[in-house]
Coordinates of C-alpha atoms and ligand atoms in Angstrom, one line a residue:
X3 CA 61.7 55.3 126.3
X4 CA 64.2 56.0 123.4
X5 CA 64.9 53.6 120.8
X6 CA 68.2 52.1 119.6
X7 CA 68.7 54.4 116.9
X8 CA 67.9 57.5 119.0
X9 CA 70.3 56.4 121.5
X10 CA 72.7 55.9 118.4
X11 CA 72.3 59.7 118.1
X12 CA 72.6 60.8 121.1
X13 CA 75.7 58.9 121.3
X14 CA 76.7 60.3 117.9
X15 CA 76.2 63.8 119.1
X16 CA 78.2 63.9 122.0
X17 CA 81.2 62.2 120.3
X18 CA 81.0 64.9 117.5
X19 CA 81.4 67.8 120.3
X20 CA 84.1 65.9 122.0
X21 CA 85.5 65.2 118.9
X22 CA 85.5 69.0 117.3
X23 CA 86.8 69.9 121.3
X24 CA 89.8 67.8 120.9
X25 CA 90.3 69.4 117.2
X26 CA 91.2 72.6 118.6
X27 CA 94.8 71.7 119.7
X28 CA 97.1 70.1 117.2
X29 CA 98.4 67.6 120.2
X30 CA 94.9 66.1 120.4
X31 CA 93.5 66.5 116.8
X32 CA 94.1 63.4 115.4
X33 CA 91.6 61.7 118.3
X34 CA 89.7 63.9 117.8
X35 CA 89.3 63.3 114.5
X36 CA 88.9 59.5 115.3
X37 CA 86.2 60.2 117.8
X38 CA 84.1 62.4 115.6
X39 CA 84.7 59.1 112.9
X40 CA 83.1 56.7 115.2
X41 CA 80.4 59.4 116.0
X42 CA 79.3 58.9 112.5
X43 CA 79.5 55.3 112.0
X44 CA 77.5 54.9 114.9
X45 CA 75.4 57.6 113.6
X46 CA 74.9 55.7 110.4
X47 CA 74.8 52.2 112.5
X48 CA 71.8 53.6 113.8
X49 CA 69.9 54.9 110.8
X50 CA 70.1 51.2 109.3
X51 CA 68.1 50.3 112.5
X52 CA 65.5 52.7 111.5
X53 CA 62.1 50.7 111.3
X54 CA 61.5 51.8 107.7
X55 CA 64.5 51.6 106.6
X56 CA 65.2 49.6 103.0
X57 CA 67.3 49.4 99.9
X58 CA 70.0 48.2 102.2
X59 CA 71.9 46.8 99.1
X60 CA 72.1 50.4 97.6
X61 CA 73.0 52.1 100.4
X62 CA 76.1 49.8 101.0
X63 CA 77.4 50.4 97.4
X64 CA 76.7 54.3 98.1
X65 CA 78.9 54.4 101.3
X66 CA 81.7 51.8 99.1
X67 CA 81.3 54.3 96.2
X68 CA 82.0 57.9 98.8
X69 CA 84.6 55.8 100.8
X70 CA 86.8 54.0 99.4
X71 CA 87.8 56.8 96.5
X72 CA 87.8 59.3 99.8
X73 CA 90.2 57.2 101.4
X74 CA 92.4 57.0 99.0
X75 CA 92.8 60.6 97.7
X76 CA 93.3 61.6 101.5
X77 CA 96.2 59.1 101.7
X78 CA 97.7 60.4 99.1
X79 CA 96.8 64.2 98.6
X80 CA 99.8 66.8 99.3
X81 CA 99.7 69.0 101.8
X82 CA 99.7 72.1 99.1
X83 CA 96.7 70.6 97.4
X84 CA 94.8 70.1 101.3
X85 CA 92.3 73.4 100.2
X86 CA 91.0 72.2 96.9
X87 CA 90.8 68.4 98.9
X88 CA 88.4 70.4 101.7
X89 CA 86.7 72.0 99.2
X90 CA 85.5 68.6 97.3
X91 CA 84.6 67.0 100.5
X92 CA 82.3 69.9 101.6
X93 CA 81.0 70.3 98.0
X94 CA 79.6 66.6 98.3
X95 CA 78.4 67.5 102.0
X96 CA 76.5 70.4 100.1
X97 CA 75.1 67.9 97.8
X98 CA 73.8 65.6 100.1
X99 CA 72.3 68.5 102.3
X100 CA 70.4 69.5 98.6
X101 CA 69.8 65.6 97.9
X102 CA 68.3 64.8 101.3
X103 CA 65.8 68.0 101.2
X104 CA 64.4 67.2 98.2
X105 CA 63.7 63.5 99.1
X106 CA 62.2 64.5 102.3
X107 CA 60.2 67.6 100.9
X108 CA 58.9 64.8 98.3
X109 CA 58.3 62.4 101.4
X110 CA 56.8 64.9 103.8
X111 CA 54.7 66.8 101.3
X112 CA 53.1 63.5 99.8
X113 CA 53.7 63.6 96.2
X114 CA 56.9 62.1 93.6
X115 CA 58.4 62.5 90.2
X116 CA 56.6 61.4 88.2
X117 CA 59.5 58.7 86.9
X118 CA 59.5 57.2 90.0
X119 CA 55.8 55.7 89.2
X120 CA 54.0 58.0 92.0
X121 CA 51.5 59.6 90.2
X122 CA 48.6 60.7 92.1
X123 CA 45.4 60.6 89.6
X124 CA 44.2 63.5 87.0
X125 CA 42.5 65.6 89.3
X126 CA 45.6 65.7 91.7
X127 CA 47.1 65.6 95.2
X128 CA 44.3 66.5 98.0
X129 CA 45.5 70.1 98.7
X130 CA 47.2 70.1 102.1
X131 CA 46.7 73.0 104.7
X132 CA 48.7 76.1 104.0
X133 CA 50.2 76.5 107.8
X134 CA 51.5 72.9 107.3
X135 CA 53.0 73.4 103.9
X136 CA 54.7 76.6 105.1
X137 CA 56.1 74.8 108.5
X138 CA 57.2 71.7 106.5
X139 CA 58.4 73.4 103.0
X140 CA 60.8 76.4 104.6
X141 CA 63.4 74.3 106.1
X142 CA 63.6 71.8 103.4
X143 CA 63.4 74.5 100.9
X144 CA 66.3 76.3 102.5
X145 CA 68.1 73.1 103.0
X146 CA 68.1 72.5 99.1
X147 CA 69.0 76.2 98.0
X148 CA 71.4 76.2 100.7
X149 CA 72.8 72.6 99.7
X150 CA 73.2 73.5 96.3
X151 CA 74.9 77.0 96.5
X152 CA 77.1 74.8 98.4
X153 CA 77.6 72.0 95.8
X154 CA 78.3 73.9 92.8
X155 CA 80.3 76.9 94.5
X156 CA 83.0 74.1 96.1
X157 CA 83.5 72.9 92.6
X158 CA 84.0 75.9 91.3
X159 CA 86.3 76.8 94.4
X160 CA 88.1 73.4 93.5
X161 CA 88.3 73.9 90.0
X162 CA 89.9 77.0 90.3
X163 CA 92.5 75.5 93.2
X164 CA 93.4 73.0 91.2
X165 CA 93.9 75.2 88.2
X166 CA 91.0 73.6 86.0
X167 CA 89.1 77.1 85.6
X168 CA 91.3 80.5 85.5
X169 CA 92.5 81.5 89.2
X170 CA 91.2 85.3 88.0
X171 CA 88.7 86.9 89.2
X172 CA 86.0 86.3 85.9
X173 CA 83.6 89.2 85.4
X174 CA 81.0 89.7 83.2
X175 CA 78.3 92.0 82.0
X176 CA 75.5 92.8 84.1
X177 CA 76.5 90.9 87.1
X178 CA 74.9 91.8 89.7
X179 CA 71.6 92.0 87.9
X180 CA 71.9 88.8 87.0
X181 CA 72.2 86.9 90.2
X182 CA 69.3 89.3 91.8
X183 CA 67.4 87.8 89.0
X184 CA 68.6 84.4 89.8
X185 CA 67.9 85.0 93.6
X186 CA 64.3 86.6 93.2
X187 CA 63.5 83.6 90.5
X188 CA 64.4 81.0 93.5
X189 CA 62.1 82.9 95.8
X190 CA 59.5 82.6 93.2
X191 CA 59.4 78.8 92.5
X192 CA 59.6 78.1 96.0
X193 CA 56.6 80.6 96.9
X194 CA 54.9 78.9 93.2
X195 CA 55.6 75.4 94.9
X196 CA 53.8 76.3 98.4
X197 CA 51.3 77.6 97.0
X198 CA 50.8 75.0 94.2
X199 CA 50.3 72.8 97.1
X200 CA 48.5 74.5 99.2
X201 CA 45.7 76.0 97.3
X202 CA 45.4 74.1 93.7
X203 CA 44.7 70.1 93.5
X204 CA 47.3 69.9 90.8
X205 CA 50.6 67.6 91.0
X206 CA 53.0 70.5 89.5
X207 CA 54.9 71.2 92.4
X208 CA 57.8 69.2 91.7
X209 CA 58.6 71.2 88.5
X210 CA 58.9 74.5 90.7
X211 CA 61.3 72.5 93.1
X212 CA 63.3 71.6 89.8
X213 CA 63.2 75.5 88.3
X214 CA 64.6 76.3 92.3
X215 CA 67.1 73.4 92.5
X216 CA 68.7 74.6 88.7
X217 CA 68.6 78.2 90.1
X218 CA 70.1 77.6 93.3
X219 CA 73.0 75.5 91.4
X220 CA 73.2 78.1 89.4
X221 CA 73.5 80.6 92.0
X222 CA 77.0 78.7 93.5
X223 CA 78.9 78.9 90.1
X224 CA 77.9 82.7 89.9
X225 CA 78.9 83.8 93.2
X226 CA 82.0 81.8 93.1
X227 CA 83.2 82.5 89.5
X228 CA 84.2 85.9 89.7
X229 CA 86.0 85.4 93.3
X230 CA 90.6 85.0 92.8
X231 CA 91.9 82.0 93.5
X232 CA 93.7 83.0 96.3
X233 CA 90.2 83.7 98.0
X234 CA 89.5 80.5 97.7
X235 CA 90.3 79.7 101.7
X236 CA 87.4 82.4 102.5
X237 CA 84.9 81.5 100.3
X238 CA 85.3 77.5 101.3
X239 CA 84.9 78.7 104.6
X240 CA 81.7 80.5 103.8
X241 CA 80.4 77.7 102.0
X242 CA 81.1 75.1 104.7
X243 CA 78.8 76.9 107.0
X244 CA 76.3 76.9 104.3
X245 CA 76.8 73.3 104.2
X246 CA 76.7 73.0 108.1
X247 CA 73.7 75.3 108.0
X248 CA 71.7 73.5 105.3
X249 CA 72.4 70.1 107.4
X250 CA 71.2 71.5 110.6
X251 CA 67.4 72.9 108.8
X252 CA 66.9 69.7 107.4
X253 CA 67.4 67.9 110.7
X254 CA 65.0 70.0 112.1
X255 CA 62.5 68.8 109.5
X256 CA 63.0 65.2 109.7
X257 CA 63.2 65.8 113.8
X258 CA 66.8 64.4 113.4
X259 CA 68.8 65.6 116.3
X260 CA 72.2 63.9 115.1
X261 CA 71.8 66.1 111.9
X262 CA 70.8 69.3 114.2
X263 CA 73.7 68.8 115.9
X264 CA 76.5 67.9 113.5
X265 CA 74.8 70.4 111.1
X266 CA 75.1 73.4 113.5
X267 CA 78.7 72.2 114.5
X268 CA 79.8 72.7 110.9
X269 CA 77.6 75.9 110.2
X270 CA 79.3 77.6 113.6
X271 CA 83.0 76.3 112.7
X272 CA 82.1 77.6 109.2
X273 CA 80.8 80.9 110.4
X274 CA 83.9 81.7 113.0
X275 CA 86.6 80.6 110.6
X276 CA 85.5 82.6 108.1
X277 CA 85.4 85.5 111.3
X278 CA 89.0 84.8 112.2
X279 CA 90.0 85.0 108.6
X280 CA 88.8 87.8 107.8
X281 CA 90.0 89.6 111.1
X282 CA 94.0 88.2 110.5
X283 CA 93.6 90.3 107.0
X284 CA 91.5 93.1 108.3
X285 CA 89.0 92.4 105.3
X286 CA 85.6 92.2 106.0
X287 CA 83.6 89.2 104.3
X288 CA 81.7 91.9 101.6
X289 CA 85.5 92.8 100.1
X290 CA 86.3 89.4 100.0
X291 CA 83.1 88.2 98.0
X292 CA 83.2 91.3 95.9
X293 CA 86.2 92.7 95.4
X294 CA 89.7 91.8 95.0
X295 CA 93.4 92.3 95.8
X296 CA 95.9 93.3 93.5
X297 CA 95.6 95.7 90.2
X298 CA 96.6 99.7 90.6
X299 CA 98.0 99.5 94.5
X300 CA 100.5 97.1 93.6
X301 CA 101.3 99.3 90.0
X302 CA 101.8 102.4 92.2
X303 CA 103.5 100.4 95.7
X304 CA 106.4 98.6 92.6
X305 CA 106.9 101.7 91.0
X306 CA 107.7 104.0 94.5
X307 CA 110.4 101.1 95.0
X308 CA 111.6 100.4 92.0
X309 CA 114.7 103.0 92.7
X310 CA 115.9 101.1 95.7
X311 CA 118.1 98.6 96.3
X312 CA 117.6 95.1 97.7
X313 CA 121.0 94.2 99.6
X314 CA 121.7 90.4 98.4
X315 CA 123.7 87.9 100.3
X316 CA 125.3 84.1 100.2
X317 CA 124.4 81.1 102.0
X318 CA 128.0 81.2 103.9
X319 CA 127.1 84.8 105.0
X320 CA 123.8 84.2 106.4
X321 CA 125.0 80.6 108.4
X322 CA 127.6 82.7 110.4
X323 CA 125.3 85.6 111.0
X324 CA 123.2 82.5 112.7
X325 CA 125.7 80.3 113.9
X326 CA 126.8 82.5 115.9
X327 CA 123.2 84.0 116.8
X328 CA 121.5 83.9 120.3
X329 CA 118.3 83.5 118.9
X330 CA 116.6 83.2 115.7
X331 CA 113.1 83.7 114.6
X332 CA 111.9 81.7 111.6
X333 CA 108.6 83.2 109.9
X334 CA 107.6 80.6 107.5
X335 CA 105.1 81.6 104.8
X336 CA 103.7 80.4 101.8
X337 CA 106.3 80.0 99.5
X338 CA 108.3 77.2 102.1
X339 CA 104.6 75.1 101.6
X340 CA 105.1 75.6 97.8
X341 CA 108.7 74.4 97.7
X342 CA 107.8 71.7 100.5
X343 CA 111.0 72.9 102.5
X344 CA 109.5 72.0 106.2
X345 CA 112.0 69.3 106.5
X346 CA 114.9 71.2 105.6
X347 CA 113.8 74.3 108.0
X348 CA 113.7 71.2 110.8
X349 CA 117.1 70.2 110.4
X350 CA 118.6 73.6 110.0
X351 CA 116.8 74.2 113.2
X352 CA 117.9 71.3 114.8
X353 CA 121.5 72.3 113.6
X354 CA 121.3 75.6 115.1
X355 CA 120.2 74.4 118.6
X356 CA 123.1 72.3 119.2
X357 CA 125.1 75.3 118.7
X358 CA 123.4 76.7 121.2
X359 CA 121.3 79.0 119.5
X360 CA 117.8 79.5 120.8
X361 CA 115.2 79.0 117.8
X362 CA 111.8 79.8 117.3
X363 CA 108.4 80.1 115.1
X364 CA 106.7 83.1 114.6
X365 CA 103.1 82.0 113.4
X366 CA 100.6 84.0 111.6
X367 CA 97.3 83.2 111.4
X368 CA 97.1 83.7 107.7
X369 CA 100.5 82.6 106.8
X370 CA 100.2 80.3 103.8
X371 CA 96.6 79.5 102.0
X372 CA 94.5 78.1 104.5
X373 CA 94.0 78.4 108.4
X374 CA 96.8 76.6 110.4
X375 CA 98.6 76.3 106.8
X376 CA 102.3 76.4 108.8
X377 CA 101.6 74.9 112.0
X378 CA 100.5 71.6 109.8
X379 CA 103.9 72.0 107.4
X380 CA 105.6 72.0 110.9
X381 CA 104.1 69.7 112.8
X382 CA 104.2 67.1 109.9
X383 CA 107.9 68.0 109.8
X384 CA 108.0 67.3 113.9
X385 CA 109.3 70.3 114.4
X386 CA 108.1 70.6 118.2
X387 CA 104.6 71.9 119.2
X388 CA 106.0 74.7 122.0
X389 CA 108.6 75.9 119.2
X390 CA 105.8 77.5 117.3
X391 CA 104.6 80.8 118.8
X392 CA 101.7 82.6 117.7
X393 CA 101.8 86.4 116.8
X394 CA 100.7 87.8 119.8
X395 CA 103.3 85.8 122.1
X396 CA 106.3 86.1 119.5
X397 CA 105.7 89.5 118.2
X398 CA 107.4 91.3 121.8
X399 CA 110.4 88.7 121.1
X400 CA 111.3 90.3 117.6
X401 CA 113.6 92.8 118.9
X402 CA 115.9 90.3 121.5
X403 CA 116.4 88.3 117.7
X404 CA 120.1 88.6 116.4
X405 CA 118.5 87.3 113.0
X406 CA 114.3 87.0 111.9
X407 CA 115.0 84.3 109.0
X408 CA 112.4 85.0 106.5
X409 CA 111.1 82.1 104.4
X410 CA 108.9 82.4 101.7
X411 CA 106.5 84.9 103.4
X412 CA 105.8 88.5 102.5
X413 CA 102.4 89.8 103.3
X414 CA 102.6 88.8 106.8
X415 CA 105.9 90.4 107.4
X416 CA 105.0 94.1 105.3
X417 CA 105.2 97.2 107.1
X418 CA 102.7 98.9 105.4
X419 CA 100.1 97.0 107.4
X420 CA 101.5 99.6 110.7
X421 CA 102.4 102.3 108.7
X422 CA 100.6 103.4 105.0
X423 CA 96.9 104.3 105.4
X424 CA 96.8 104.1 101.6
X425 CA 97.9 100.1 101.6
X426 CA 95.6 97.7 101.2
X427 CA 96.4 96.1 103.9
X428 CA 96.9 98.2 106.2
X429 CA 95.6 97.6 109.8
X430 CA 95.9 94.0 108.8
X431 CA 98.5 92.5 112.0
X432 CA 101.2 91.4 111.4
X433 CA 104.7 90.0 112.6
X434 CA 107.4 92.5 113.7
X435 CA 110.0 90.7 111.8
X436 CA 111.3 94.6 111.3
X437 CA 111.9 94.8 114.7
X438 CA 115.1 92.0 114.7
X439 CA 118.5 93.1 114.4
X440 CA 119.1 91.5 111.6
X441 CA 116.4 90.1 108.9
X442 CA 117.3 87.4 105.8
X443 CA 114.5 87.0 103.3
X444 CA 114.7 83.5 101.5
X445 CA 112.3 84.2 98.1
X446 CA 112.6 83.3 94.3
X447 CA 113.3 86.8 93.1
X448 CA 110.8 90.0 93.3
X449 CA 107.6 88.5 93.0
X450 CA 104.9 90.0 95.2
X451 CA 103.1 88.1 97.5
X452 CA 99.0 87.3 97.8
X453 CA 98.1 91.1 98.1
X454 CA 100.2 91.9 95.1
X455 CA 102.0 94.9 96.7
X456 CA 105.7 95.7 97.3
X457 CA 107.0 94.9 100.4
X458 CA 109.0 98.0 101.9
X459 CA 110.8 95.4 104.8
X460 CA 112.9 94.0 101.7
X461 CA 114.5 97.6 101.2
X462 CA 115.4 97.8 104.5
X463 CA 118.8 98.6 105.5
X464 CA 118.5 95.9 108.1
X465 CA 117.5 93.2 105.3
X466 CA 119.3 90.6 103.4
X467 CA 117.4 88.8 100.5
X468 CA 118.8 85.2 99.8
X469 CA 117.4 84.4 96.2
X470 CA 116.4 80.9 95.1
X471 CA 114.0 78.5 95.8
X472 CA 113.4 77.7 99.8
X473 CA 113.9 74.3 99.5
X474 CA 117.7 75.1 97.8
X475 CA 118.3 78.1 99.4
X476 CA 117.7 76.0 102.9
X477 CA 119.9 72.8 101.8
X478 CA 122.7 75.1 100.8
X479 CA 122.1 77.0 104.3
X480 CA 122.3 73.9 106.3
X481 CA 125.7 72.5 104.4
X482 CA 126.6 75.7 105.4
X483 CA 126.0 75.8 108.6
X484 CA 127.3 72.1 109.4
X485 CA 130.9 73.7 107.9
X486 CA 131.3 76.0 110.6
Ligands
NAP30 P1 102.6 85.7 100.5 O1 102.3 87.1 101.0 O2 101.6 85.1 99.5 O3 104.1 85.6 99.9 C1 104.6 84.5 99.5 C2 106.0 84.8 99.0 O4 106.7 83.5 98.8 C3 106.0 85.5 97.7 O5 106.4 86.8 97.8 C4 107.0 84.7 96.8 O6 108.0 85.5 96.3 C5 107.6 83.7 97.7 N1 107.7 82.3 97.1 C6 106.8 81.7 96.3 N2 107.3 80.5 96.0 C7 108.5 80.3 96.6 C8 109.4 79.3 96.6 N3 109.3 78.2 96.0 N4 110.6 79.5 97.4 C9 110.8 80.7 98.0 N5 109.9 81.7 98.0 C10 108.7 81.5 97.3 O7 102.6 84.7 101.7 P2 102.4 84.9 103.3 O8 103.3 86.0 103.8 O9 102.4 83.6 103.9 O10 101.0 85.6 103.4 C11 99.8 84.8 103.1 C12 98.8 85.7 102.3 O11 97.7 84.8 101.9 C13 98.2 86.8 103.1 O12 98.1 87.9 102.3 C14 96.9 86.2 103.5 O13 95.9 87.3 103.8 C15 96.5 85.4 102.3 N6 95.5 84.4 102.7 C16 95.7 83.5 103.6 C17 94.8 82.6 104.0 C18 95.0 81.6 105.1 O14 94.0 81.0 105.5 N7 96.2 81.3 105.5 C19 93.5 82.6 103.3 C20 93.3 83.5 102.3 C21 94.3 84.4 102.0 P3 108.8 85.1 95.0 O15 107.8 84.9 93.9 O16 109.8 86.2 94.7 O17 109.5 83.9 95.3

């Protein structure tokens, strides 16, 4: 017979995988969303029900003190600033991953701080059996190191979004060394703290679970400190499944299947997004955690172009070439997020079609900072859901386009991903915008994009760069437009 708050669980569970289901198309997100909400009240309905359950007074003010703030920075956050927002929330999932190992370990193992007035007499805790220390301690120990890594690596990753600490990749001396040392001194207290249980009658465990908590908080800000800014996506990524995966062992402890569950979820969401990302920019996971983009490729790439010409043209230029266009691709990219131009691309698409001019989206999966960066700038600009076409559907349409309108993307659109072994990114896939008969560029000036390398597709004889911000260049595009 199961009891009220395992049937609260079960219930939980199931609305959490019906809930991450309906995530996975944009059309049915935001009930999906909903349902994975009630999932976890009901979730947390039932842990109140739990028969040993007190301190109801605290907990309230807890949930009042995570809510309401959460609430309100998610109504108001931009869309730009959606990664650092992700990468708070998760940090705070790490910490309560790290928060609820420790209690449990504390619970399960039998002993306390000693400020919390558990104090077992001078000559110690019984010792417990080894088998049952080792069974018990691994998954709560892995659940704090993992929780923690989490928790101090997502505020580093915010920091850095934000622009509190330096976007650069920081490096210092003897790096590497250091977090070996840091990894083989976690290993340490948590093998000191089994044993220290185990075998001696002594009530010193709890310091090694400190000496391993500071280490694996320690561990986060090192990993993540000498990781770019523009990384950032990846490494949240990667520390979401550590958050997911640090849940799901500490359900298993506690025999918690709502946490197993929900826990695994996040770690396997986690784990393939990361997969995905690092596929769409042909990096594997190592480069991305190690190394970094930019320095002597983008030197040498500038300099080989620095003799050609970029062909410029006017706002009353480009509206005929599309005015009188069959069909236009738009390939929106990062800089139409920065300059918050969705609306603007709407209406000039909107313009265009009562002309008669078939429009479209070409979508990359790494367009922008984060995953589904542009289909969320579109969507929230109601540009319609069929319009946007990912690469593998749009890409065999680029050469029936009169005109591939460019916006604020560049490393998505480089040719050097087909053609230059010596790029790096080459094999990364990308959009044949080169393919159209005509291409128009819409950037600031000659700024590089997140790779830091030229872009050969702006030389091209095909290519027209419109100069200026997207959001202007795109207003005085769509006056234009409505004059013809
Ligand atoms: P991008 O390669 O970063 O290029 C953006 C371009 O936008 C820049 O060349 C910049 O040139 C221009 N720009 C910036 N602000 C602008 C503004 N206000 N108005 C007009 N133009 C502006 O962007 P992308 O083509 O979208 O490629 C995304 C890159 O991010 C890829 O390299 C991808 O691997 C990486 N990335 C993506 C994710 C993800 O999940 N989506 C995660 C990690 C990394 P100017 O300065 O000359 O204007």
């Amino acid at each position: 017979m199961m009891t009220i708050p395992e049937v609260a669980y079960l219930l939980a569970s199931l609305l959490f995988i019906f809930g991450l289901k309906r995530l996975s198309s944009p059309r049915t997100a935001r009930s999906g969303n909903l349902v994975a909400a009630v999932g976890m009240a009901l979730a947390l309905g039932g842990t109140f029900l739990l028969p040993d359950m007190g301190n109801f007074g605290w907990i309230i003010l807890a949930i009042g003190l995570g809510a309401i703030p959460g609430w309100l920075r998610a109504k108001s956050v931009k869309m730009t600033a959606m990664p650092q927002m992700v990468s708070l929330f998760n940090g705070m999932g790490g910490a309560c991953a790290m928060f609820i190992s420790l209690g449990e370990w504390l619970r399960g193992i039998g002993i306390g701080f000693p400020w919390t007035g558990f104090m077992w007499g001078p000559e110690g805790p019984p010792p417990l059996p080894f088998e049952r220390v080792l069974a018990y301690s691994f998954p709560m120990l892995l659940g704090i190191v993992l929780g923690a890594i989490s928790f101090t690596g997502s505020l580093i990753a915010f920091g850095k979004l934000q622009g509190l600490i330096s976007e650069k990749p920081l490096r210092w001396p003897l790096q590497k060394l250091i977090n070996v040392l840091v990894v083989l001194g976690i290993l340490g207290a948590a093998a000191a703290s089994v044993n220290e249980i185990s075998f001696w009658r002594y009530n010193s465990a709890e310091i090694w679970i400190i000496v391993l908590t500071v280490l694996a908080l320690l561990l986060g800000v090192l990993q993540v400190l000498p990781i770019g800014g523009a990384d950032m996506p990846v490494v949240i990524s990667v520390l979401n499944s550590c958050t997911g995966l640090a849940a799901a062992v500490t359900g298993f402890a506690m025999k918690n299947m709502s946490m197993i569950i929900a826990g695994t979820l996040v770690g396997a969401a986690g784990s393939l997004l990361t997969v995905l990302m690092c596929k769409a920019m042909n990096r594997s996971l190592a480069k991305v955690i190690f190394g970094s983009f930019g320095g002597a490729a983008q030197g040498q790439a500038a300099a080989g172009q620095a003799d050609k010409t970029q062909r410029e043209i006017a706002a009353s230029e480009c509206a005929i070439m599309m005015g009188y266009a069959r069909k236009v691709i738009i390939v929106p990219g990062y800089g139409l997020a920065v300059a918050q131009a969705q609306h603007l691309v709407h209406e000039l698409d909107e313009l265009l079609e009562k002309r008669g001019v078939e429009v479209k989206y070409a979508i990359h999966p790494v367009a922008g900072r984060m995953p589904g960066h542009m289909n969320v700038l579109l969507a929230e600009a109601d540009v319609p859901y069929p319009k946007l076409l990912d690469m593998e559907e749009i890409n065999p349409e680029f050469e029936q386009a009169d005109v591939a309108l460019i916006i604020g993307a560049n490393d998505v659109v480089n040719p050097a991903a087909r053609t230059d072994p010596g790029s790096p990114i080459f094999g990364m896939p990308i959009l044949n915008a080169d393919k159209a008969k005509n291409i128009i560029v819409i950037k600031r000036g000659r700024g590089t994009g997140f790779a830091g390398i030229e872009n050969g597709l702006f030389f091209n004889a095909k290519t027209r760069m419109l100069f200026g911000d997207a959001k202007k260049a795109l207003q005085e595009l769509t006056t234009e437009v409505k004059a013809l």
